PDB file of C-alpha atoms and ligand atoms in Angstrom:
ATOM      1  CA  MET A   1      24.532  45.034 -73.514  1.00 41.00           C
ATOM      2  CA  TYR A   2      21.668  47.360 -72.696  1.00 39.00           C
ATOM      3  CA  SER A   3      24.123  50.138 -72.032  1.00 40.00           C
ATOM      4  CA  ASN A   4      25.803  49.380 -75.358  1.00 42.00           C
ATOM      5  CA  LEU A   5      22.448  49.615 -77.065  1.00 39.00           C
ATOM      6  CA  ILE A   6      21.811  52.974 -75.464  1.00 40.00           C
ATOM      7  CA  ASP A   7      25.298  54.022 -76.389  1.00 41.00           C
ATOM      8  CA  ASN A   8      24.747  52.873 -79.953  1.00 43.00           C
ATOM      9  CA  GLU A   9      21.398  54.652 -80.130  1.00 41.00           C
ATOM     10  CA  GLY A  10      22.965  57.655 -78.582  1.00 40.00           C
ATOM     11  CA  SER A  11      25.695  57.470 -81.182  1.00 42.00           C
ATOM     12  CA  GLN A  12      23.133  57.235 -83.976  1.00 43.00           C
ATOM     13  CA  ASP A  13      21.262  60.193 -82.613  1.00 44.00           C
ATOM     14  CA  GLU A  14      24.474  62.055 -82.320  1.00 41.00           C
ATOM     15  CA  PHE A  15      25.339  61.283 -85.938  1.00 40.00           C
ATOM     16  CA  SER A  16      21.844  62.046 -87.163  1.00 44.00           C
ATOM     17  CA  HIS A  17      22.016  65.454 -85.642  1.00 45.00           C
ATOM     18  CA  ARG A  18      25.339  66.174 -87.175  1.00 43.00           C
ATOM     19  CA  PRO A  19      24.976  67.291 -90.736  1.00 44.00           C
ATOM     20  CA  ASP A  20      28.664  66.909 -91.272  1.00 45.00           C
ATOM     21  CA  VAL A  21      28.476  63.236 -90.788  1.00 42.00           C
ATOM     22  CA  GLN A  22      26.617  60.773 -93.068  1.00 47.00           C
ATOM     23  CA  ILE A  23      25.354  57.604 -91.575  1.00 45.00           C
ATOM     24  CA  SER A  24      26.475  55.766 -94.615  1.00 46.00           C
ATOM     25  CA  ASP A  25      29.936  56.983 -93.887  1.00 47.00           C
ATOM     26  CA  HIS A  26      30.105  54.678 -90.935  1.00 47.00           C
ATOM     27  CA  PRO A  27      31.045  51.120 -91.486  1.00 46.00           C
ATOM     28  CA  VAL A  28      28.315  48.569 -91.000  1.00 46.00           C
ATOM     29  CA  TYR A  29      29.351  45.963 -88.513  1.00 48.00           C
ATOM     30  CA  PRO A  30      28.160  42.408 -88.955  1.00 49.00           C
ATOM     31  CA  VAL A  31      25.387  41.508 -86.585  1.00 46.00           C
ATOM     32  CA  ARG A  32      26.447  38.899 -84.095  1.00 49.00           C
ATOM     33  CA  VAL A  33      23.821  36.243 -83.654  1.00 46.00           C
ATOM     34  CA  ALA A  34      23.629  34.436 -80.364  1.00 47.00           C
ATOM     35  CA  PRO A  35      24.786  30.876 -80.722  1.00 47.00           C
ATOM     36  CA  ARG A  36      22.006  28.287 -80.736  1.00 49.00           C
ATOM     37  CA  LEU A  37      21.889  26.165 -77.604  1.00 45.00           C
ATOM     38  CA  SER A  38      21.594  23.017 -79.603  1.00 46.00           C
ATOM     39  CA  GLY A  39      24.540  23.935 -81.543  1.00 47.00           C
ATOM     40  CA  PRO A  40      27.937  22.406 -81.133  1.00 52.00           C
ATOM     41  CA  GLY A  41      30.513  23.608 -78.643  1.00 59.00           C
ATOM     42  CA  PRO A  42      30.718  24.087 -74.855  1.00 61.00           C
ATOM     43  CA  TYR A  43      27.035  25.134 -74.573  1.00 74.00           C
ATOM     44  CA  ARG A  44      25.894  21.748 -75.695  1.00 78.00           C
ATOM     45  CA  PHE A  45      28.082  20.078 -73.104  1.00 80.00           C
ATOM     46  CA  ALA A  46      26.797  22.437 -70.404  1.00 79.00           C
ATOM     47  CA  THR A  47      23.211  21.737 -71.454  1.00 82.00           C
ATOM     48  CA  ILE A  48      23.753  18.022 -71.231  1.00 85.00           C
ATOM     49  CA  CYS A  49      25.341  18.413 -67.804  1.00 74.00           C
ATOM     50  CA  LEU A  50      22.493  20.619 -66.593  1.00 84.00           C
ATOM     51  CA  ALA A  51      19.901  18.213 -67.930  1.00 84.00           C
ATOM     52  CA  THR A  52      21.666  15.276 -66.300  1.00 86.00           C
ATOM     53  CA  LEU A  53      21.914  17.120 -63.006  1.00 86.00           C
ATOM     54  CA  SER A  54      18.233  18.044 -63.226  1.00 85.00           C
ATOM     55  CA  VAL A  55      17.269  14.453 -63.859  1.00 85.00           C
ATOM     56  CA  VAL A  56      19.438  13.267 -60.964  1.00 85.00           C
ATOM     57  CA  LEU A  57      17.963  15.943 -58.728  1.00 87.00           C
ATOM     58  CA  LEU A  58      14.435  15.037 -59.799  1.00 86.00           C
ATOM     59  CA  ILE A  59      15.063  11.343 -59.163  1.00 88.00           C
ATOM     60  CA  SER A  60      16.524  12.182 -55.745  1.00 84.00           C
ATOM     61  CA  ILE A  61      13.502  14.309 -54.830  1.00 83.00           C
ATOM     62  CA  ILE A  62      11.134  11.563 -55.990  1.00 84.00           C
ATOM     63  CA  ALA A  63      13.101   8.948 -54.039  1.00 83.00           C
ATOM     64  CA  VAL A  64      13.151  10.986 -50.834  1.00 78.00           C
ATOM     65  CA  THR A  65       9.455  11.844 -51.146  1.00 77.00           C
ATOM     66  CA  ALA A  66       8.574   8.211 -51.784  1.00 79.00           C
ATOM     67  CA  ARG A  67      10.611   7.135 -48.784  1.00 78.00           C
ATOM     68  CA  TYR A  68       8.776   9.511 -46.452  1.00 66.00           C
ATOM     69  CA  LYS A  69       5.427   8.576 -47.983  1.00 71.00           C
ATOM     70  CA  ASN A  70       6.111   4.852 -47.618  1.00 66.00           C
ATOM     71  CA  ARG A  71       7.243   5.148 -43.988  1.00 62.00           C
ATOM     72  CA  PRO A  72       4.584   3.434 -41.842  1.00 56.00           C
ATOM     73  CA  GLN A  73       2.367   6.087 -40.326  1.00 56.00           C
ATOM     74  CA  GLY A  74       2.103   4.122 -37.096  1.00 53.00           C
ATOM     75  CA  ASN A  75       5.812   4.478 -36.571  1.00 59.00           C
ATOM     76  CA  GLY A  76       5.521   7.831 -34.804  1.00 65.00           C
ATOM     77  CA  GLU A  77       2.448   6.702 -32.950  1.00 71.00           C
ATOM     78  CA  GLY A  78       4.194   3.462 -32.028  1.00 75.00           C
ATOM     79  CA  THR A  79       7.100   5.369 -30.542  1.00 80.00           C
ATOM     80  CA  PHE A  80       4.680   7.587 -28.653  1.00 82.00           C
ATOM     81  CA  GLU A  81       2.786   4.542 -27.381  1.00 85.00           C
ATOM     82  CA  LYS A  82       6.043   2.936 -26.286  1.00 85.00           C
ATOM     83  CA  VAL A  83       7.074   6.042 -24.367  1.00 86.00           C
ATOM     84  CA  LYS A  84       3.595   6.167 -22.841  1.00 87.00           C
ATOM     85  CA  GLN A  85       3.837   2.510 -21.818  1.00 89.00           C
ATOM     86  CA  ASP A  86       7.291   3.101 -20.346  1.00 88.00           C
ATOM     87  CA  VAL A  87       5.904   6.000 -18.303  1.00 88.00           C
ATOM     88  CA  ASN A  88       2.933   3.892 -17.161  1.00 89.00           C
ATOM     89  CA  LEU A  89       5.240   1.029 -16.217  1.00 90.00           C
ATOM     90  CA  THR A  90       7.467   3.356 -14.217  1.00 90.00           C
ATOM     91  CA  ALA A  91       4.438   4.779 -12.410  1.00 91.00           C
ATOM     92  CA  LEU A  92       3.205   1.245 -11.691  1.00 91.00           C
ATOM     93  CA  ILE A  93       6.567   0.156 -10.315  1.00 91.00           C
ATOM     94  CA  THR A  94       6.711   3.279  -8.153  1.00 91.00           C
ATOM     95  CA  THR A  95       3.229   2.509  -6.815  1.00 91.00           C
ATOM     96  CA  ILE A  96       4.172  -1.104  -6.089  1.00 91.00           C
ATOM     97  CA  ILE A  97       7.311  -0.038  -4.223  1.00 92.00           C
ATOM     98  CA  LYS A  98       5.276   2.495  -2.240  1.00 92.00           C
ATOM     99  CA  LEU A  99       2.647  -0.124  -1.385  1.00 92.00           C
ATOM    100  CA  GLN A 100       5.336  -2.601  -0.366  1.00 91.00           C
ATOM    101  CA  GLU A 101       6.826   0.008   1.956  1.00 91.00           C
ATOM    102  CA  GLU A 102       3.399   0.758   3.432  1.00 91.00           C
ATOM    103  CA  LYS A 103       2.767  -2.967   3.844  1.00 89.00           C
ATOM    104  CA  LYS A 104       6.091  -3.372   5.626  1.00 85.00           C
ATOM    105  CA  GLN A 105       5.306  -0.420   7.877  1.00 87.00           C
ATOM    106  CA  LEU A 106       1.852  -1.805   8.699  1.00 88.00           C
ATOM    107  CA  GLN A 107       3.370  -5.218   9.331  1.00 78.00           C
ATOM    108  CA  ASN A 108       5.829  -3.639  11.772  1.00 75.00           C
ATOM    109  CA  GLU A 109       3.030  -1.757  13.515  1.00 81.00           C
ATOM    110  CA  LYS A 110       1.009  -4.958  13.728  1.00 76.00           C
ATOM    111  CA  ASP A 111       3.971  -6.841  15.188  1.00 67.00           C
ATOM    112  CA  GLU A 112       4.529  -4.083  17.732  1.00 71.00           C
ATOM    113  CA  LEU A 113       0.866  -4.126  18.754  1.00 76.00           C
ATOM    114  CA  LEU A 114       0.829  -7.905  19.042  1.00 64.00           C
ATOM    115  CA  ALA A 115       4.026  -7.777  21.098  1.00 60.00           C
ATOM    116  CA  LYS A 116       2.433  -5.214  23.422  1.00 65.00           C
ATOM    117  CA  LEU A 117      -0.644  -7.413  23.643  1.00 67.00           C
ATOM    118  CA  ALA A 118       1.443 -10.425  24.523  1.00 57.00           C
ATOM    119  CA  THR A 119       3.257  -8.595  27.331  1.00 55.00           C
ATOM    120  CA  LYS A 120       0.009  -7.271  28.767  1.00 58.00           C
ATOM    121  CA  VAL A 121      -0.383 -10.472  30.712  1.00 51.00           C
ATOM    122  CA  GLU A 122       2.912 -11.567  32.126  1.00 52.00           C
ATOM    123  CA  ILE A 123       3.749 -14.146  34.725  1.00 49.00           C
ATOM    124  CA  LYS A 124       3.941 -12.651  38.189  1.00 53.00           C
ATOM    125  CA  PRO A 125       4.352 -15.516  40.646  1.00 52.00           C
ATOM    126  CA  THR A 126       3.169 -14.481  44.087  1.00 50.00           C
ATOM    127  CA  SER A 127       5.578 -14.554  46.975  1.00 51.00           C
ATOM    128  CA  LYS A 128       3.294 -17.145  48.517  1.00 65.00           C
ATOM    129  CA  ALA A 129       3.936 -19.607  45.687  1.00 72.00           C
ATOM    130  CA  THR A 130       5.879 -22.598  46.861  1.00 79.00           C
ATOM    131  CA  PRO A 131       9.006 -23.062  44.776  1.00 77.00           C
ATOM    132  CA  GLY A 132       8.408 -25.799  42.252  1.00 81.00           C
ATOM    133  CA  SER A 133       4.603 -25.437  42.409  1.00 88.00           C
ATOM    134  CA  GLU A 134       2.567 -24.575  39.317  1.00 90.00           C
ATOM    135  CA  VAL A 135       1.641 -20.946  38.929  1.00 93.00           C
ATOM    136  CA  CYS A 136      -0.350 -18.802  36.529  1.00 95.00           C
ATOM    137  CA  PRO A 137      -0.029 -15.195  35.432  1.00 95.00           C
ATOM    138  CA  THR A 138      -2.249 -12.556  37.043  1.00 94.00           C
ATOM    139  CA  ASN A 139      -5.924 -12.996  36.068  1.00 95.00           C
ATOM    140  CA  TRP A 140      -5.280 -16.561  34.870  1.00 97.00           C
ATOM    141  CA  HIS A 141      -6.809 -19.422  36.839  1.00 97.00           C
ATOM    142  CA  LEU A 142      -5.005 -22.639  37.610  1.00 97.00           C
ATOM    143  CA  PHE A 143      -6.651 -26.021  37.078  1.00 96.00           C
ATOM    144  CA  ASN A 144      -4.553 -29.177  36.947  1.00 94.00           C
ATOM    145  CA  ASP A 145      -1.589 -28.301  34.750  1.00 93.00           C
ATOM    146  CA  SER A 146      -3.278 -25.445  32.909  1.00 97.00           C
ATOM    147  CA  CYS A 147      -3.972 -21.760  33.370  1.00 97.00           C
ATOM    148  CA  TYR A 148      -7.237 -20.258  32.034  1.00 98.00           C
ATOM    149  CA  LEU A 149      -8.075 -16.681  31.207  1.00 97.00           C
ATOM    150  CA  ILE A 150     -11.644 -15.407  30.913  1.00 97.00           C
ATOM    151  CA  SER A 151     -11.141 -12.392  28.672  1.00 96.00           C
ATOM    152  CA  MET A 152     -12.386  -8.928  29.562  1.00 91.00           C
ATOM    153  CA  GLU A 153     -12.638  -7.981  25.890  1.00 93.00           C
ATOM    154  CA  THR A 154     -14.649  -9.263  22.935  1.00 96.00           C
ATOM    155  CA  LEU A 155     -13.247 -10.508  19.653  1.00 97.00           C
ATOM    156  CA  SER A 156     -14.293 -12.682  16.719  1.00 97.00           C
ATOM    157  CA  TRP A 157     -13.505 -16.362  17.151  1.00 98.00           C
ATOM    158  CA  HIS A 158     -10.457 -16.152  14.858  1.00 97.00           C
ATOM    159  CA  HIS A 159      -9.112 -13.008  16.527  1.00 97.00           C
ATOM    160  CA  SER A 160      -9.629 -14.489  19.962  1.00 97.00           C
ATOM    161  CA  LYS A 161      -7.699 -17.539  18.770  1.00 97.00           C
ATOM    162  CA  THR A 162      -4.843 -15.228  17.731  1.00 97.00           C
ATOM    163  CA  TYR A 163      -5.044 -13.360  21.024  1.00 97.00           C
ATOM    164  CA  CYS A 164      -4.618 -16.583  23.010  1.00 97.00           C
ATOM    165  CA  GLN A 165      -1.702 -17.648  20.794  1.00 96.00           C
ATOM    166  CA  MET A 166       0.010 -14.310  21.264  1.00 96.00           C
ATOM    167  CA  ASN A 167      -0.294 -14.839  24.992  1.00 95.00           C
ATOM    168  CA  GLY A 168       1.455 -18.174  24.804  1.00 96.00           C
ATOM    169  CA  GLY A 169      -1.645 -20.350  24.767  1.00 97.00           C
ATOM    170  CA  HIS A 170      -4.697 -21.303  22.734  1.00 98.00           C
ATOM    171  CA  LEU A 171      -8.483 -21.138  22.937  1.00 98.00           C
ATOM    172  CA  ALA A 172      -9.542 -23.548  25.692  1.00 98.00           C
ATOM    173  CA  ILE A 173      -9.587 -27.233  24.862  1.00 98.00           C
ATOM    174  CA  ILE A 174     -12.044 -28.862  27.261  1.00 97.00           C
ATOM    175  CA  LEU A 175     -11.671 -32.622  27.480  1.00 97.00           C
ATOM    176  CA  THR A 176     -13.298 -33.586  30.763  1.00 96.00           C
ATOM    177  CA  ALA A 177     -16.467 -32.784  32.714  1.00 96.00           C
ATOM    178  CA  GLU A 178     -14.281 -31.594  35.597  1.00 97.00           C
ATOM    179  CA  GLU A 179     -12.490 -29.120  33.389  1.00 97.00           C
ATOM    180  CA  GLN A 180     -15.831 -28.014  31.874  1.00 97.00           C
ATOM    181  CA  THR A 181     -17.325 -27.525  35.350  1.00 97.00           C
ATOM    182  CA  PHE A 182     -14.251 -25.639  36.579  1.00 97.00           C
ATOM    183  CA  LEU A 183     -14.582 -23.171  33.708  1.00 97.00           C
ATOM    184  CA  TRP A 184     -18.360 -22.934  34.042  1.00 96.00           C
ATOM    185  CA  ASP A 185     -17.933 -21.894  37.643  1.00 96.00           C
ATOM    186  CA  LEU A 186     -15.561 -19.113  36.608  1.00 96.00           C
ATOM    187  CA  LEU A 187     -18.050 -17.628  34.125  1.00 96.00           C
ATOM    188  CA  PRO A 188     -20.374 -14.851  35.253  1.00 94.00           C
ATOM    189  CA  ARG A 189     -24.098 -15.278  34.770  1.00 94.00           C
ATOM    190  CA  GLY A 190     -25.993 -12.954  32.458  1.00 93.00           C
ATOM    191  CA  HIS A 191     -28.873 -12.697  30.010  1.00 95.00           C
ATOM    192  CA  TRP A 192     -26.986 -14.628  27.346  1.00 95.00           C
ATOM    193  CA  ASN A 193     -23.358 -14.695  28.397  1.00 96.00           C
ATOM    194  CA  ALA A 194     -21.431 -16.511  25.703  1.00 97.00           C
ATOM    195  CA  PHE A 195     -17.676 -17.285  25.592  1.00 98.00           C
ATOM    196  CA  TRP A 196     -15.668 -18.601  22.655  1.00 98.00           C
ATOM    197  CA  PHE A 197     -13.585 -21.707  23.251  1.00 98.00           C
ATOM    198  CA  GLY A 198     -11.391 -23.823  21.008  1.00 98.00           C
ATOM    199  CA  ILE A 199     -13.672 -25.747  18.645  1.00 98.00           C
ATOM    200  CA  THR A 200     -14.642 -25.224  15.030  1.00 98.00           C
ATOM    201  CA  ASP A 201     -16.122 -27.124  12.088  1.00 97.00           C
ATOM    202  CA  GLY A 202     -14.842 -24.488   9.670  1.00 96.00           C
ATOM    203  CA  GLU A 203     -12.838 -27.021   7.644  1.00 96.00           C
ATOM    204  CA  THR A 204     -15.590 -29.585   7.117  1.00 96.00           C
ATOM    205  CA  GLU A 205     -19.171 -28.964   8.103  1.00 96.00           C
ATOM    206  CA  ASP A 206     -20.204 -30.980  11.145  1.00 95.00           C
ATOM    207  CA  VAL A 207     -16.683 -32.329  11.700  1.00 97.00           C
ATOM    208  CA  TRP A 208     -15.739 -30.490  14.882  1.00 98.00           C
ATOM    209  CA  LYS A 209     -12.084 -30.108  15.699  1.00 98.00           C
ATOM    210  CA  TRP A 210     -10.118 -28.581  18.522  1.00 98.00           C
ATOM    211  CA  VAL A 211      -7.714 -25.775  17.758  1.00 98.00           C
ATOM    212  CA  ASP A 212      -4.830 -28.264  18.009  1.00 97.00           C
ATOM    213  CA  GLY A 213      -6.361 -30.186  15.078  1.00 97.00           C
ATOM    214  CA  THR A 214      -7.689 -33.165  17.051  1.00 97.00           C
ATOM    215  CA  LEU A 215     -11.276 -34.332  16.634  1.00 97.00           C
ATOM    216  CA  VAL A 216     -13.870 -33.382  19.214  1.00 96.00           C
ATOM    217  CA  VAL A 217     -15.236 -36.522  20.826  1.00 95.00           C
ATOM    218  CA  GLY A 218     -18.577 -36.155  22.552  1.00 93.00           C
ATOM    219  CA  GLY A 219     -18.528 -32.734  24.131  1.00 95.00           C
ATOM    220  CA  PHE A 220     -20.943 -30.792  26.320  1.00 97.00           C
ATOM    221  CA  TRP A 221     -23.444 -29.581  23.745  1.00 97.00           C
ATOM    222  CA  GLU A 222     -26.868 -28.217  24.627  1.00 96.00           C
ATOM    223  CA  GLU A 223     -29.705 -30.356  23.310  1.00 95.00           C
ATOM    224  CA  ASN A 224     -30.184 -30.013  19.528  1.00 95.00           C
ATOM    225  CA  GLU A 225     -26.774 -28.349  19.220  1.00 95.00           C
ATOM    226  CA  PRO A 226     -24.748 -27.911  17.118  1.00 96.00           C
ATOM    227  CA  ASN A 227     -27.285 -27.137  14.386  1.00 95.00           C
ATOM    228  CA  ASN A 228     -25.389 -24.825  11.994  1.00 95.00           C
ATOM    229  CA  HIS A 229     -28.520 -22.704  12.158  1.00 93.00           C
ATOM    230  CA  ILE A 230     -27.059 -19.625  10.402  1.00 94.00           C
ATOM    231  CA  ASN A 231     -23.758 -21.014   9.097  1.00 94.00           C
ATOM    232  CA  GLU A 232     -22.337 -21.512  12.547  1.00 97.00           C
ATOM    233  CA  ASP A 233     -18.804 -22.918  12.538  1.00 97.00           C
ATOM    234  CA  CYS A 234     -17.423 -21.906  15.944  1.00 98.00           C
ATOM    235  CA  GLY A 235     -18.302 -23.031  19.439  1.00 98.00           C
ATOM    236  CA  TYR A 236     -19.162 -21.059  22.555  1.00 98.00           C
ATOM    237  CA  ILE A 237     -20.259 -21.790  26.093  1.00 97.00           C
ATOM    238  CA  VAL A 238     -23.445 -20.078  27.274  1.00 97.00           C
ATOM    239  CA  LYS A 239     -24.219 -19.277  30.878  1.00 96.00           C
ATOM    240  CA  THR A 240     -27.499 -17.467  31.564  1.00 95.00           C
ATOM    241  CA  GLU A 241     -29.507 -16.417  34.594  1.00 94.00           C
ATOM    242  CA  VAL A 242     -31.454 -19.641  34.329  1.00 94.00           C
ATOM    243  CA  LEU A 243     -30.152 -21.781  37.165  1.00 93.00           C
ATOM    244  CA  ALA A 244     -31.507 -24.928  35.567  1.00 92.00           C
ATOM    245  CA  ARG A 245     -28.819 -24.699  32.943  1.00 93.00           C
ATOM    246  CA  VAL A 246     -25.862 -26.939  33.690  1.00 94.00           C
ATOM    247  CA  ALA A 247     -22.200 -26.956  32.758  1.00 95.00           C
ATOM    248  CA  ILE A 248     -22.248 -30.202  30.816  1.00 95.00           C
ATOM    249  CA  ARG A 249     -24.985 -29.000  28.405  1.00 96.00           C
ATOM    250  CA  SER A 250     -23.775 -25.495  27.610  1.00 96.00           C
ATOM    251  CA  TRP A 251     -22.060 -25.649  24.211  1.00 98.00           C
ATOM    252  CA  TYR A 252     -23.605 -23.957  21.163  1.00 97.00           C
ATOM    253  CA  ASP A 253     -22.382 -23.309  17.659  1.00 97.00           C
ATOM    254  CA  ALA A 254     -22.428 -19.710  16.368  1.00 97.00           C
ATOM    255  CA  PRO A 255     -21.163 -17.594  13.431  1.00 98.00           C
ATOM    256  CA  CYS A 256     -17.410 -17.124  13.944  1.00 97.00           C
ATOM    257  CA  SER A 257     -17.597 -13.400  13.150  1.00 97.00           C
ATOM    258  CA  MET A 258     -19.534 -12.583  16.322  1.00 97.00           C
ATOM    259  CA  TYR A 259     -17.664 -10.495  18.872  1.00 97.00           C
ATOM    260  CA  LEU A 260     -17.639 -12.278  22.216  1.00 97.00           C
ATOM    261  CA  PRO A 261     -15.439 -12.749  25.261  1.00 97.00           C
ATOM    262  CA  PHE A 262     -13.394 -15.944  25.139  1.00 98.00           C
ATOM    263  CA  ILE A 263     -11.469 -18.466  27.223  1.00 98.00           C
ATOM    264  CA  CYS A 264      -7.724 -18.927  26.731  1.00 98.00           C
ATOM    265  CA  GLU A 265      -5.731 -21.827  28.098  1.00 98.00           C
ATOM    266  CA  LYS A 266      -2.006 -22.373  28.493  1.00 97.00           C
ATOM    267  CA  LYS A 267       0.344 -24.557  30.444  1.00 96.00           C
ATOM    268  CA  ALA A 268       1.059 -23.553  34.016  1.00 95.00           C
ATOM    269  CA  VAL A 269       4.706 -22.872  34.867  1.00 92.00           C
ATOM    270  CA  LEU A 270       6.726 -23.906  37.881  1.00 88.00           C
ATOM    271  CA  ALA A 271       7.361 -21.168  40.424  1.00 84.00           C
ATOM    272  CA  ALA A 272      10.985 -20.114  40.612  1.00 75.00           C
ATOM    273  CA  SER A 273      13.041 -21.228  43.611  1.00 64.00           C
ATOM    274  CA  THR A 274      13.428 -18.552  46.310  1.00 54.00           C
ATOM    275  CA  ASP A 275      16.959 -19.843  47.017  1.00 51.00           C
ATOM    276  CA  ALA A 276      18.314 -18.125  43.968  1.00 44.00           C
TER     277      ALA A 276
HETATM  278 CA1   CA B 301     -21.028 -25.496  11.388  1.00 96.09          CA
END
């Protein structure tokens, strides 16, 4: 169109500079007016279509925008929190599994140590033992049907109880004056030599029981003992340098957590026959 205009202008100029040609000699063409958009015909239809499309597009944009605006803001955060929780849970489970494995390993080590402890003292009947007679392992002392061990090490009352059990016995249960005197004679004297044996009132204060659960009747307590002086729930025998002290008044109560030597007891076994 622009080029036509230039052409037309160029044509006019050309004519105006040619004296042989009169402008009026040229026919005047009717001016073509651009059709009005609102006018009838295909333009109107196109306009309506465009308008409709615009409206549809506008509605779509509004709908999509509204949808995103109305979406709960916590949604993204919620997803993030969930992922975070999942990660935490996984870490927790991993830790639990690891701890369980460590626990199992420690349990195995403990079992191994206890097994070694138990085999430390094994029955070694002497060749002098008469077949069928009662015998005790090395370092254990025979009295009636029992063997007694005066420990070389110190443990709390509860650990000494475990030690005796692991060696096939229990902390000594002393029922008679003869048994008490036998043990007393085995104990070394010292400033305050104390040895755990098998009594406790840990379940009910002042109700003393043997380690096999039976009630202690009487006993060989020192005067004014037991007194639970400083929460004392376990019993020991004391043998000092004082010669006036006697076997049948040598029991005291003491805090179970103290580390002391102890007396184990277990059944004596019959010596094997040499005929075999
Ligand atoms: Ca007590």
